[in-house]
Coordinates of C-alpha atoms in Angstrom, one line a residue:
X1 CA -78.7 -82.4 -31.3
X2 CA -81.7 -84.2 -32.7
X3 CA -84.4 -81.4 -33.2
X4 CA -86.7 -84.1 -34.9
X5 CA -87.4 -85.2 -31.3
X6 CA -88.9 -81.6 -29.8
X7 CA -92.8 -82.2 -29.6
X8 CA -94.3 -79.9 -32.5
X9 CA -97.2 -78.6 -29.9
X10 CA -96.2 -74.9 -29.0
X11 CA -98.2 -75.6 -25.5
X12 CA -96.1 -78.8 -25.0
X13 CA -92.9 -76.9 -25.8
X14 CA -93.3 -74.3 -22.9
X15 CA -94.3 -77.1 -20.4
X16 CA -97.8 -75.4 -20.1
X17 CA -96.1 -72.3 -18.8
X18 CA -98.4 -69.9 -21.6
X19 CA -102.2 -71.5 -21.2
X20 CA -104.6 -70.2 -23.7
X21 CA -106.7 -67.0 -22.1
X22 CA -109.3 -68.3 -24.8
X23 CA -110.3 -71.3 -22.9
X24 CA -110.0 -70.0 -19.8
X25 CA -112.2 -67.0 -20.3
X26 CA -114.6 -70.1 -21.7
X27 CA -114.4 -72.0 -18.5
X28 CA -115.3 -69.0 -16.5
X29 CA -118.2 -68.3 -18.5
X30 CA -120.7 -71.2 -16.9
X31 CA -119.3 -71.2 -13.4
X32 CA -120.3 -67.0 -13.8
X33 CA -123.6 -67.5 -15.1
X34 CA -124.7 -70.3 -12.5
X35 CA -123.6 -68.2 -10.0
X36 CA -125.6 -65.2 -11.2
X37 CA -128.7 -68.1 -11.5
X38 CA -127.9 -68.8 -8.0
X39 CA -128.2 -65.4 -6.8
X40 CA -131.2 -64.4 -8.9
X41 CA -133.2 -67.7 -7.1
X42 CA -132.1 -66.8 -3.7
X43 CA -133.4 -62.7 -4.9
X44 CA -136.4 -63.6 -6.1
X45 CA -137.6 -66.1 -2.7
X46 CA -136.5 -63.2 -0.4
X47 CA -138.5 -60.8 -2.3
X48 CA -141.7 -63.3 -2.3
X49 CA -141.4 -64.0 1.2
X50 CA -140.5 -60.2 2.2
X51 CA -142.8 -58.4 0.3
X52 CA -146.1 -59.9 1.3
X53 CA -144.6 -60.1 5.3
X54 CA -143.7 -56.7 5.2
X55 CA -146.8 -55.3 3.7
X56 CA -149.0 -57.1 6.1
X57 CA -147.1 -56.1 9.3
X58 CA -147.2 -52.2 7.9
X59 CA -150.8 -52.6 7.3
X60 CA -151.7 -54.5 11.1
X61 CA -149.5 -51.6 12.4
X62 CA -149.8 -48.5 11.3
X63 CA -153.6 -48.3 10.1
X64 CA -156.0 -45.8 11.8
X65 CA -156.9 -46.2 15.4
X66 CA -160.0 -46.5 17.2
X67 CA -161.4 -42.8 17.9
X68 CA -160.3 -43.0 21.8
X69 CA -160.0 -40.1 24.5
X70 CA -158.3 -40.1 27.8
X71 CA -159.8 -36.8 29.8
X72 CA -159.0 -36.0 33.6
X73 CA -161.7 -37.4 35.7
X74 CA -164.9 -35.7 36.1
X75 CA -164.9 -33.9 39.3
X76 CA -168.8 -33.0 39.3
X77 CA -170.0 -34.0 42.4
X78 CA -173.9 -34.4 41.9
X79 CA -176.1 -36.6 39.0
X80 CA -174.2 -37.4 36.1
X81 CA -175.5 -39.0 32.7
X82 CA -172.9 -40.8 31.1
X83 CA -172.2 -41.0 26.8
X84 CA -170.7 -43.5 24.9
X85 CA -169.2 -41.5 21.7
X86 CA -169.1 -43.8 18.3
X87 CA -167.5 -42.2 15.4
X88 CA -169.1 -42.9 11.9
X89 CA -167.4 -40.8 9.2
X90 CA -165.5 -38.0 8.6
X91 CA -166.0 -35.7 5.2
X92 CA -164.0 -32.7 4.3
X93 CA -165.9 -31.9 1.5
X94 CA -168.9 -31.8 3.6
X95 CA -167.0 -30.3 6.1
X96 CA -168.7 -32.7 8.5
X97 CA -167.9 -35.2 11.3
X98 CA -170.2 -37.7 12.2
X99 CA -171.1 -39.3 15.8
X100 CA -173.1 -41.2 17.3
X101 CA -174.1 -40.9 20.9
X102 CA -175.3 -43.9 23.5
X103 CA -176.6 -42.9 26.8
X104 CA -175.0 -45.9 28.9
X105 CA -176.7 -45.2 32.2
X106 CA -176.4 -42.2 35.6
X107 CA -173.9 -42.1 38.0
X108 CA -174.2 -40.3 41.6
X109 CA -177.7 -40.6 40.9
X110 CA -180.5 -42.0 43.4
X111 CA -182.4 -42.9 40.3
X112 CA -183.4 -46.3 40.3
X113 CA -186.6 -48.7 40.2
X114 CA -187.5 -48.6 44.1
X115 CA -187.1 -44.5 43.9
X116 CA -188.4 -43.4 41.1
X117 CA -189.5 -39.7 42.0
X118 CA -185.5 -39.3 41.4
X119 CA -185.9 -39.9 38.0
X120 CA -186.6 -37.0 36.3
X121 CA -186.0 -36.2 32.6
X122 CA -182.6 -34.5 31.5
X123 CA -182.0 -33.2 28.5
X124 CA -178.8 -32.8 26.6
X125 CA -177.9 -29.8 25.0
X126 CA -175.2 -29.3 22.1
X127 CA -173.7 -26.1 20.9
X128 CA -175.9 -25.7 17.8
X129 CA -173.5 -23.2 15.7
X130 CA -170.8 -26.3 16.1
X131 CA -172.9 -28.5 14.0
X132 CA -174.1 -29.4 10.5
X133 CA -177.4 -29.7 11.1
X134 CA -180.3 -28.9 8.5
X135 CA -182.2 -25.7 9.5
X136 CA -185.2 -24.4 7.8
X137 CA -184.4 -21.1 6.1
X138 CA -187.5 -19.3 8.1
X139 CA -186.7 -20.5 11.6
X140 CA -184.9 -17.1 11.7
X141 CA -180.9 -15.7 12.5
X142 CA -178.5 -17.8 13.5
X143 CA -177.4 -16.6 17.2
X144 CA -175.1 -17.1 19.7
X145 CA -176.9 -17.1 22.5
X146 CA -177.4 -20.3 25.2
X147 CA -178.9 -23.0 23.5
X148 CA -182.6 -23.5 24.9
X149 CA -183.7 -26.8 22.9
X150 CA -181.9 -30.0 23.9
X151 CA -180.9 -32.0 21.0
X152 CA -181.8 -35.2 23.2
X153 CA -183.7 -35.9 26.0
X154 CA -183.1 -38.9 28.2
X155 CA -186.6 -40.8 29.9
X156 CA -184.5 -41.8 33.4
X157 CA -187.7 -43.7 34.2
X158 CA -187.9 -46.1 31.2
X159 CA -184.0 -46.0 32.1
X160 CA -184.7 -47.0 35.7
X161 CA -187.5 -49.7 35.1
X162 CA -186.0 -51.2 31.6
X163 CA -189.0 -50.6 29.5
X164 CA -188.1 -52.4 26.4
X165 CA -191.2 -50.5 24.4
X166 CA -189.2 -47.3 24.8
X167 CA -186.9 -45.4 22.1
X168 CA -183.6 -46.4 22.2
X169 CA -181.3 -43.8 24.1
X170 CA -179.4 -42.8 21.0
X171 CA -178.8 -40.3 18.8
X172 CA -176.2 -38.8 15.7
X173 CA -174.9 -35.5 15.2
X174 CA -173.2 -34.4 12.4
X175 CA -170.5 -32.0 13.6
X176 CA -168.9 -28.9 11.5
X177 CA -165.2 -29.1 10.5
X178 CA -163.4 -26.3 10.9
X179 CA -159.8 -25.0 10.1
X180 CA -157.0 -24.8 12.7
X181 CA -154.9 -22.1 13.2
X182 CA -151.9 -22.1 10.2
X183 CA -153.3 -26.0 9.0
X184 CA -153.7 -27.0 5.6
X185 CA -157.2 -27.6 6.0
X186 CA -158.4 -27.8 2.3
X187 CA -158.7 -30.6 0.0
X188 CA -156.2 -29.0 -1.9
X189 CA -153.7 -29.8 0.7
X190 CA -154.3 -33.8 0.4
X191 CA -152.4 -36.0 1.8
X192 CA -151.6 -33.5 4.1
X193 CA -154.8 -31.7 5.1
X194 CA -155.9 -31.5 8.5
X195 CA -159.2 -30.7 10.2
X196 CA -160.7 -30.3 13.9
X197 CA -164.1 -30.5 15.2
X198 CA -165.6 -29.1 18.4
X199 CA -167.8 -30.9 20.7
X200 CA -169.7 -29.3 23.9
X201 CA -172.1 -30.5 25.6
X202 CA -174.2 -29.9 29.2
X203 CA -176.9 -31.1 30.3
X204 CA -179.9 -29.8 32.5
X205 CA -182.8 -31.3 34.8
X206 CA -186.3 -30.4 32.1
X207 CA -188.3 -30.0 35.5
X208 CA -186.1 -27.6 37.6
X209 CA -183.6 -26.5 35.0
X210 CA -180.5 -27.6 37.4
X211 CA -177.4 -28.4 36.4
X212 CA -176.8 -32.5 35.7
X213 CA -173.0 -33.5 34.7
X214 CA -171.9 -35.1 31.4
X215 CA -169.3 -37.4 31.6
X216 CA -167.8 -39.2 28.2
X217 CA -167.3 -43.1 29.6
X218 CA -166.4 -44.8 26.6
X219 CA -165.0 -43.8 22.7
X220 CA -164.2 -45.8 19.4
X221 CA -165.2 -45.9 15.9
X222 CA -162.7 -45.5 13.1
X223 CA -163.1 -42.7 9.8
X224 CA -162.4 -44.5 6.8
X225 CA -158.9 -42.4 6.2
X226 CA -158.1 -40.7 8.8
X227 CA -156.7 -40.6 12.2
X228 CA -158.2 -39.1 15.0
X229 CA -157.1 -37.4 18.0
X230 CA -159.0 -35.6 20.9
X231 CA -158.3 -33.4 23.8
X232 CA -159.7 -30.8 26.2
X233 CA -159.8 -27.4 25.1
X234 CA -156.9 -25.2 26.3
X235 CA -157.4 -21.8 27.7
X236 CA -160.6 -21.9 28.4
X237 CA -162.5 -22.2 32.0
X238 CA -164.9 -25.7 31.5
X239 CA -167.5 -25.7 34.4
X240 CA -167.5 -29.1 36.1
X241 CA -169.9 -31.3 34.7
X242 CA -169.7 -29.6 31.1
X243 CA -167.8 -31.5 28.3
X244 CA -165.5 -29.1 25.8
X245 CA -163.5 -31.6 23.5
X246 CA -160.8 -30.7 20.3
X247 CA -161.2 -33.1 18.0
X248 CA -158.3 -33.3 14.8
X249 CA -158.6 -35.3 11.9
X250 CA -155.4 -35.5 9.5
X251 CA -154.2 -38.4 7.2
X252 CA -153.2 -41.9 8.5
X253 CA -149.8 -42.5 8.3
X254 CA -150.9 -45.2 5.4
X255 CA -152.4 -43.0 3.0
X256 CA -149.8 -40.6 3.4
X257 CA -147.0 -43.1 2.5
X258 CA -149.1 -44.4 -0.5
X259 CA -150.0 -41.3 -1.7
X260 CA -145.9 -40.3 -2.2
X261 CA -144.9 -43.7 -3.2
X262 CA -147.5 -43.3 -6.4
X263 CA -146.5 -40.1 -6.8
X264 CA -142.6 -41.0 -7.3
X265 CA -143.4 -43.9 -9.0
X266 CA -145.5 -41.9 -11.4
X267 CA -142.9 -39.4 -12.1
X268 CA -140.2 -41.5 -12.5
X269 CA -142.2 -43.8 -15.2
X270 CA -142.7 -40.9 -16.9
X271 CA -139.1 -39.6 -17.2
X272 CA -138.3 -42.7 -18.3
X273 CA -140.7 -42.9 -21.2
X274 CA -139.9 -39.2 -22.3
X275 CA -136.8 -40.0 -22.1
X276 CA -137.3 -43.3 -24.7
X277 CA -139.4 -41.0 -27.0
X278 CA -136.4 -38.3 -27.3
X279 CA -134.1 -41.2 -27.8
X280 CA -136.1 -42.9 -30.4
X281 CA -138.1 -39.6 -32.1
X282 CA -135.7 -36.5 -32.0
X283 CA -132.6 -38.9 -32.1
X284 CA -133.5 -41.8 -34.5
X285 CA -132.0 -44.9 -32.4
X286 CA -134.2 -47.5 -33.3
X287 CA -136.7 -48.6 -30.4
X288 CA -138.8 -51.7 -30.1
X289 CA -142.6 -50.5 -31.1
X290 CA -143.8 -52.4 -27.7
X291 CA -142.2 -49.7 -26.1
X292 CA -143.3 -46.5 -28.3
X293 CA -146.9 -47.4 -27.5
X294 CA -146.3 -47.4 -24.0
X295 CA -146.6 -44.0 -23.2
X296 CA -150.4 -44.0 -25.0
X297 CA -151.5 -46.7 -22.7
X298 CA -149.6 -45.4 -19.2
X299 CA -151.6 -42.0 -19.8
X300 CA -154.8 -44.1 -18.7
X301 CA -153.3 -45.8 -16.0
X302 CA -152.2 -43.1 -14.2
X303 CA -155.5 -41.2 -14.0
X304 CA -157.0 -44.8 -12.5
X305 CA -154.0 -44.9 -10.1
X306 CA -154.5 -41.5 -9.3
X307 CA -158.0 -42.5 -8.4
X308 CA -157.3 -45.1 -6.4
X309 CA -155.6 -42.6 -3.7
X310 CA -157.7 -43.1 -0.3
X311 CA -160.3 -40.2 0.3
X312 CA -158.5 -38.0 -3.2
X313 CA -160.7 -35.3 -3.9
X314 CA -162.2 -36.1 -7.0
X315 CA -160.9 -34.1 -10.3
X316 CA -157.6 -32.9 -9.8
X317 CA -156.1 -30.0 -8.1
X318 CA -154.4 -31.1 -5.1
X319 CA -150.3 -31.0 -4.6
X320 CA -149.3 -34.2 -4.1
X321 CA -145.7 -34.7 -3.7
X322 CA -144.4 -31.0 -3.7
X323 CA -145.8 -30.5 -0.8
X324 CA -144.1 -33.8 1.1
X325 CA -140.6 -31.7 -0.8
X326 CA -140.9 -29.2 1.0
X327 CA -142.2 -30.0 3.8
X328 CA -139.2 -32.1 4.6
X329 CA -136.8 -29.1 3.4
X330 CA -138.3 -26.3 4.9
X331 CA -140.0 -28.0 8.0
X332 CA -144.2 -27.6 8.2
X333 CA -144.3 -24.8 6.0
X334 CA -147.1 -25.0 3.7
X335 CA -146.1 -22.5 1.0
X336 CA -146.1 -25.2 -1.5
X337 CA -147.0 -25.1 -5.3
X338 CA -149.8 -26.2 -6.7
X339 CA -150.5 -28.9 -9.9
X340 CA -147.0 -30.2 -9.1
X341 CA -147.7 -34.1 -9.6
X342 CA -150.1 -35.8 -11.7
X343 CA -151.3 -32.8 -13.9
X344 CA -147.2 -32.4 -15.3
X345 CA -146.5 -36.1 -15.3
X346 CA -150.0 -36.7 -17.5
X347 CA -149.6 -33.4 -19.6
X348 CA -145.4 -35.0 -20.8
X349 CA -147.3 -38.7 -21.0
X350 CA -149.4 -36.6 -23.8
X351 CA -146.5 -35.1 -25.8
X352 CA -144.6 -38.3 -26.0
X353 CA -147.7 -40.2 -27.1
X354 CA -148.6 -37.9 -29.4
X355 CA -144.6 -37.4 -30.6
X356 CA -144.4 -41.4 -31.1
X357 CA -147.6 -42.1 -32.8
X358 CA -146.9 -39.2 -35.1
X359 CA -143.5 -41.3 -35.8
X360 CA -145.3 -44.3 -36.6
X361 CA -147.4 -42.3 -38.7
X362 CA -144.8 -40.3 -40.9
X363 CA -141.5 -43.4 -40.4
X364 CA -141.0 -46.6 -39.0
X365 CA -138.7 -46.5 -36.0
X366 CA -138.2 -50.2 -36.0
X367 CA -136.1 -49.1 -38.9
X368 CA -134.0 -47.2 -37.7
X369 CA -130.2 -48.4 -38.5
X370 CA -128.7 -46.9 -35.6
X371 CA -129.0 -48.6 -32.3
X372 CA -128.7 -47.3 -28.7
X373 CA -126.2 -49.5 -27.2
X374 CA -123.7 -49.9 -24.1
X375 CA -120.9 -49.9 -26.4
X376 CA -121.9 -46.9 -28.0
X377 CA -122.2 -45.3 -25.2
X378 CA -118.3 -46.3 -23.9
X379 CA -117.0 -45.3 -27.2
X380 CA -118.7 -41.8 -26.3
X381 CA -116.8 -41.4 -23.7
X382 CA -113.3 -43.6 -24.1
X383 CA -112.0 -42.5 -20.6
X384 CA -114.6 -44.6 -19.0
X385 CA -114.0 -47.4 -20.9
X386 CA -111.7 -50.0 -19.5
X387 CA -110.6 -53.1 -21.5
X388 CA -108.7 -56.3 -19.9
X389 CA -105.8 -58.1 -21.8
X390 CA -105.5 -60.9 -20.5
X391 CA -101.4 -61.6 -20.8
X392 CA -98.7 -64.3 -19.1
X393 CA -96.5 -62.9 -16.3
X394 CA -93.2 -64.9 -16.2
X395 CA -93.7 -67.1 -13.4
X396 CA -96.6 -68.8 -16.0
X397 CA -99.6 -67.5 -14.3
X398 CA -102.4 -65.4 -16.2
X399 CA -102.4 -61.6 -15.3
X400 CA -104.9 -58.9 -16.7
X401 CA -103.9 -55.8 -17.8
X402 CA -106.4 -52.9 -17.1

């Protein structure tokens, strides 16, 4: 046998049955990372295009609504003046509720410019102790008997003859917020805090003190914040012709979902950073310095995110996020904790500023020998690790041993 003619290649020996796992694990290595590429583009157009989409429809869709209510039908047979009710602003910490009133016209009224010994003043009266309204500290106790000056009066006349030279038939009044029964209705409660307003109204003939029906015709206005809501008040008699209306102001849905979305991402920036500042102080893994000096900067962000909260009480105080915990665990209960947000994430943004600027002070922890790796971490726990051999099976093909 003539062993001078056997090819000296190993590979040539075998017939290519044992291929080398070094240049196949090579080979793989560009086909993986284009695919990765290849992924990361397609991520990074859905996010462009999703993002903006998404926050635009959320924004056209769930922002406040126009101030709008639906009452039964007035069933007031005689003359009727009929209001337009425009909503200007709403201000807890006023504790007021602005409107403004337009007198759009009569109806079942003979009122007109051929008959105008019909058209007798009315005046509109408002339940004074249901508004804000700046009284003169000598004008005596506050009582609750029928009001006797109307807050308006309307000139049917000018009315009936469109005299242009005449007032406008308008008027604002500034309405007192009040708390509902078992409502967080304190600024302390943002963005959860609710409030309701009252409005009554009648109106009377200022020549023969009779009766003349109010009727609400048309609503709208928006409060900056807020959504609106109104209904008749329940369980109580309302004469015909008088208007008794609930008004509730809470949140919009908006501010809410802002409000907890800051909130978690604050909290969750700041774990992360206290947890870099243990790594790198108490521990001594080294740490890039870009990242110690985060923590001093992020400690004046957050108080100028926290400030950018729609309608935030100014200052802090409020319990953002704990309440919107348990109120999803325990169902709209409002024994909630206060100082559970931004006061605990900025006072552990202090201690890790002030922990990694005293280690730039007193070391360098740039220096540091030790690094916080993956690896390290697997050889911490070996029972996690897994490592791939890549071997030959005997029919020639590659197999990997876990």
């Amino acid at each position: 046998m003539n062993f001078n003619s056997l090819p000296s290649d190993p590979d040539a020996l075998l017939g290519g049955v044992c291929p080398d796992p070094h240049s196949q694990e090579s080979e793989a290595q560009p086909a993986k990372r284009s695919r990765r590429i290849r992924y990361w583009i397609f991520i990074c157009i859905l996010a462009l295009v999703l993002s903006p989409t998404v926050s635009v429809l959320v924004g056209l869709n769930f922002h406040a609504r126009d101030f709008s209510y639906t009452g039964a039908e007035s069933e007031y047979p005689g003359r009727q003046i009929l209001l337009e009710a425009i909503l200007i602003s709403a201000d807890p910490k006023l504790g007021t509720l602005t409107l403004d009133w337009n007198v759009m016209g009569e109806a079942n009224s003979s009122c007109s410019k051929e008959n105008l010994t019909t058209c007798s003043d009315v005046g509109i009266f408002f339940d004074n102790n249901l508004l804000r309204m700046d009284k003169d500290s000598g004008s005596g106790p506050i009582l609750n008997n029928r009001p006797t000056q109307p807050i308006f009066i309307f000139n049917a006349t000018a009315k009936a003859v469109a005299d242009i030279m005449v007032n406008t038939p308008t008027f604002r009044t500034p309405l007192a917020l009040f708390s509902p029964l078992e409502s967080p209705s304190s600024l302390i409660y943002y963005p959860f805090d609710r409030y309701t307003a009252e409005i009554f109204i009648f109106a009377q003939d200022m020549g023969t003190n009779e009766t003349v029906g109010v009727s609400l015709g048309k609503t709208r206005g928006i409060a900056v914040g807020f959504k609106t809501s109104a209904a008749p008040r329940l369980n109580v008699d309302i004469p015909p012709g008088t208007i008794d209306i609930i008004v509730t102001l809470q949140r919009g849905n908006l501010v809410k979902t802002y409000s907890i979305v800051a909130t978690i991402a604050i909290w969750l920036v700041t774990l992360i950073l206290l947890l870099v500042m243990i790594t790198s102080v108490f521990f001594g893994f080294r740490q890039k310095g870009e990242v110690l000096v985060v923590p001093v900067a992020t400690l004046f962000a957050f108080v100028t995110l926290r400030q950018s909260m729609p309608g935030a009480p100014e200052g802090f105080g409020d319990i953002i996020g704990m309440h919107f915990v348990s109120f999803t665990v325990m169902y709209a209960t409002h024994r909630t904790l206060d100082f559970t947000g931004i006061l605990p994430c900025l006072a552990l943004l202090a201690l890790s500023a002030a922990f990694t600027l005293g280690a730039f002070v007193l070391t360098d922890p740039t220096d540091q020998t030790l690094p916080m790796t993956w690896d390290a971490i697997y050889d911490t726990f070996p029972h996690r690790k897994h490592h791939q051999v890549p071997t030959v099976s005997r029919s020639g093909s590659p197999q990997a041993d876990t």
